[in-house]
Amino acid sequence: GKIVACLILIPVCAWLGRKRSMLFFLTCGILSNFLAMPDVKINENWTLEYVACLLGNIAITAAFAQIYLYTSELAPTSHRGMIMSLSSSSARVGSFMGTYISLLYDITDRRVPLAVNAGA
């Protein structure tokens, strides 16, 4: 997923610009989580949840790869180090939360973790 996300990121960023491509990838990630909620079988091996989660993973990986470029351009030089460390810390907190949110699959309906990830 990471290689595909980086290969998609460069042309989309050149086509839409950095701000719009960031919004595009984050919106695709949110919509793919909502798209994964209905129970639809595509064939005996593939479900809509599986395909939507794959596409969402690629979109969120592309947004994550771009966030450091975009954040460093927004920050003034005197505050850039603090803002970049805050951005990195927020990313780590999100990655820790992801493992605990996935435990909700065992306790609740499978749509609850998808909705939490889409809203977070």
Tab-separated table of C-alpha atoms in Angstrom:
chain	number	residue	atom	x	y	z
A	1	GLY	CA	0.000	0.000	0.000
A	2	LYS	CA	2.828	2.438	0.745
A	3	ILE	CA	4.444	2.140	-2.659
A	4	VAL	CA	1.107	2.584	-4.426
A	5	ALA	CA	0.286	5.587	-2.216
A	6	CYS	CA	3.595	7.287	-2.990
A	7	LEU	CA	3.203	6.602	-6.713
A	8	ILE	CA	-0.290	8.110	-6.660
A	9	LEU	CA	0.690	11.035	-4.422
A	10	ILE	CA	3.154	12.684	-6.814
A	11	PRO	CA	0.850	13.099	-9.861
A	12	VAL	CA	-2.186	14.009	-7.741
A	13	CYS	CA	-0.157	16.605	-5.859
A	14	ALA	CA	1.105	18.055	-9.147
A	15	TRP	CA	-2.415	18.083	-10.596
A	16	LEU	CA	-4.404	19.424	-7.610
A	17	GLY	CA	-1.746	21.212	-5.592
A	18	ARG	CA	-0.731	20.374	-2.048
A	19	LYS	CA	-3.723	21.747	-0.169
A	20	ARG	CA	-6.383	20.234	-2.414
A	21	SER	CA	-4.592	16.908	-2.686
A	22	MET	CA	-4.420	16.709	1.123
A	23	LEU	CA	-8.167	17.332	1.307
A	24	PHE	CA	-8.735	14.828	-1.498
A	25	PHE	CA	-6.832	12.006	0.204
A	26	LEU	CA	-8.377	12.635	3.630
A	27	THR	CA	-11.867	12.767	2.119
A	28	CYS	CA	-11.230	9.520	0.231
A	29	GLY	CA	-10.112	7.889	3.477
A	30	ILE	CA	-13.237	8.989	5.334
A	31	LEU	CA	-15.583	7.983	2.514
A	32	SER	CA	-13.944	4.575	2.189
A	33	ASN	CA	-14.604	3.893	5.887
A	34	PHE	CA	-18.261	4.727	5.375
A	35	LEU	CA	-18.341	2.672	2.171
A	36	ALA	CA	-17.021	-0.360	4.066
A	37	MET	CA	-20.014	-0.463	6.430
A	38	PRO	CA	-22.685	-2.255	4.321
A	39	ASP	CA	-22.520	-6.030	3.955
A	40	VAL	CA	-21.964	-6.498	0.217
A	41	LYS	CA	-20.194	-9.482	-1.313
A	42	ILE	CA	-18.513	-8.815	-4.639
A	43	ASN	CA	-17.629	-12.473	-5.209
A	44	GLU	CA	-16.768	-15.426	-2.969
A	45	ASN	CA	-13.405	-13.954	-1.900
A	46	TRP	CA	-13.950	-10.188	-2.046
A	47	THR	CA	-16.312	-8.011	-0.046
A	48	LEU	CA	-17.006	-4.310	-0.302
A	49	GLU	CA	-15.488	-3.861	3.150
A	50	TYR	CA	-12.200	-5.392	2.012
A	51	VAL	CA	-11.947	-3.284	-1.160
A	52	ALA	CA	-12.969	-0.056	0.590
A	53	CYS	CA	-10.473	-0.624	3.406
A	54	LEU	CA	-7.685	-1.227	0.873
A	55	LEU	CA	-8.510	2.007	-0.956
A	56	GLY	CA	-8.829	3.869	2.338
A	57	ASN	CA	-5.455	2.568	3.472
A	58	ILE	CA	-3.836	3.875	0.292
A	59	ALA	CA	-5.544	7.269	0.669
A	60	ILE	CA	-4.586	7.701	4.330
A	61	THR	CA	-1.010	6.575	3.635
A	62	ALA	CA	-0.726	9.188	0.883
A	63	ALA	CA	-2.106	11.882	3.198
A	64	PHE	CA	0.314	10.807	5.945
A	65	ALA	CA	3.241	11.011	3.537
A	66	GLN	CA	2.199	14.491	2.468
A	67	ILE	CA	1.402	15.946	5.901
A	68	TYR	CA	5.027	16.683	6.770
A	69	LEU	CA	5.594	18.644	3.550
A	70	TYR	CA	2.391	20.597	3.962
A	71	THR	CA	2.910	21.338	7.666
A	72	SER	CA	6.455	22.574	7.190
A	73	GLU	CA	5.301	25.049	4.534
A	74	LEU	CA	2.592	26.479	6.769
A	75	ALA	CA	4.800	27.070	9.790
A	76	PRO	CA	7.063	30.100	10.129
A	77	THR	CA	10.748	29.313	10.540
A	78	SER	CA	10.867	30.296	14.206
A	79	HIS	CA	8.051	27.870	15.129
A	80	ARG	CA	8.667	25.097	12.613
A	81	GLY	CA	10.497	22.709	14.961
A	82	MET	CA	7.803	22.873	17.612
A	83	ILE	CA	4.993	22.439	15.078
A	84	MET	CA	6.703	19.505	13.358
A	85	SER	CA	7.277	17.732	16.682
A	86	LEU	CA	3.638	18.331	17.632
A	87	SER	CA	2.568	16.913	14.272
A	88	SER	CA	4.757	13.854	14.763
A	89	SER	CA	3.456	13.354	18.301
A	90	SER	CA	-0.139	13.541	17.081
A	91	ALA	CA	0.649	10.929	14.441
A	92	ARG	CA	2.081	8.599	17.081
A	93	VAL	CA	-0.981	9.028	19.308
A	94	GLY	CA	-3.167	8.172	16.322
A	95	SER	CA	-1.136	5.051	15.587
A	96	PHE	CA	-1.465	3.923	19.213
A	97	MET	CA	-5.217	4.521	19.131
A	98	GLY	CA	-5.573	2.460	15.958
A	99	THR	CA	-4.523	-0.748	17.681
A	100	TYR	CA	-7.041	-0.250	20.481
A	101	ILE	CA	-9.829	0.755	18.114
A	102	SER	CA	-9.306	-2.498	16.213
A	103	LEU	CA	-10.089	-4.373	19.447
A	104	LEU	CA	-13.631	-3.038	19.169
A	105	TYR	CA	-14.254	-5.613	16.399
A	106	ASP	CA	-14.419	-8.329	19.058
A	107	ILE	CA	-16.733	-6.413	21.397
A	108	THR	CA	-19.115	-4.469	19.157
A	109	ASP	CA	-20.538	-4.536	15.659
A	110	ARG	CA	-17.953	-4.266	12.880
A	111	ARG	CA	-19.318	-0.871	11.819
A	112	VAL	CA	-18.348	0.813	15.120
A	113	PRO	CA	-14.549	0.812	14.533
A	114	LEU	CA	-15.095	2.012	10.968
A	115	ALA	CA	-17.266	4.894	12.191
A	116	VAL	CA	-14.728	5.820	14.890
A	117	ASN	CA	-11.912	5.856	12.345
A	118	ALA	CA	-13.976	7.903	9.908
A	119	GLY	CA	-14.808	10.463	12.582
A	120	ALA	CA	-11.347	10.651	14.083
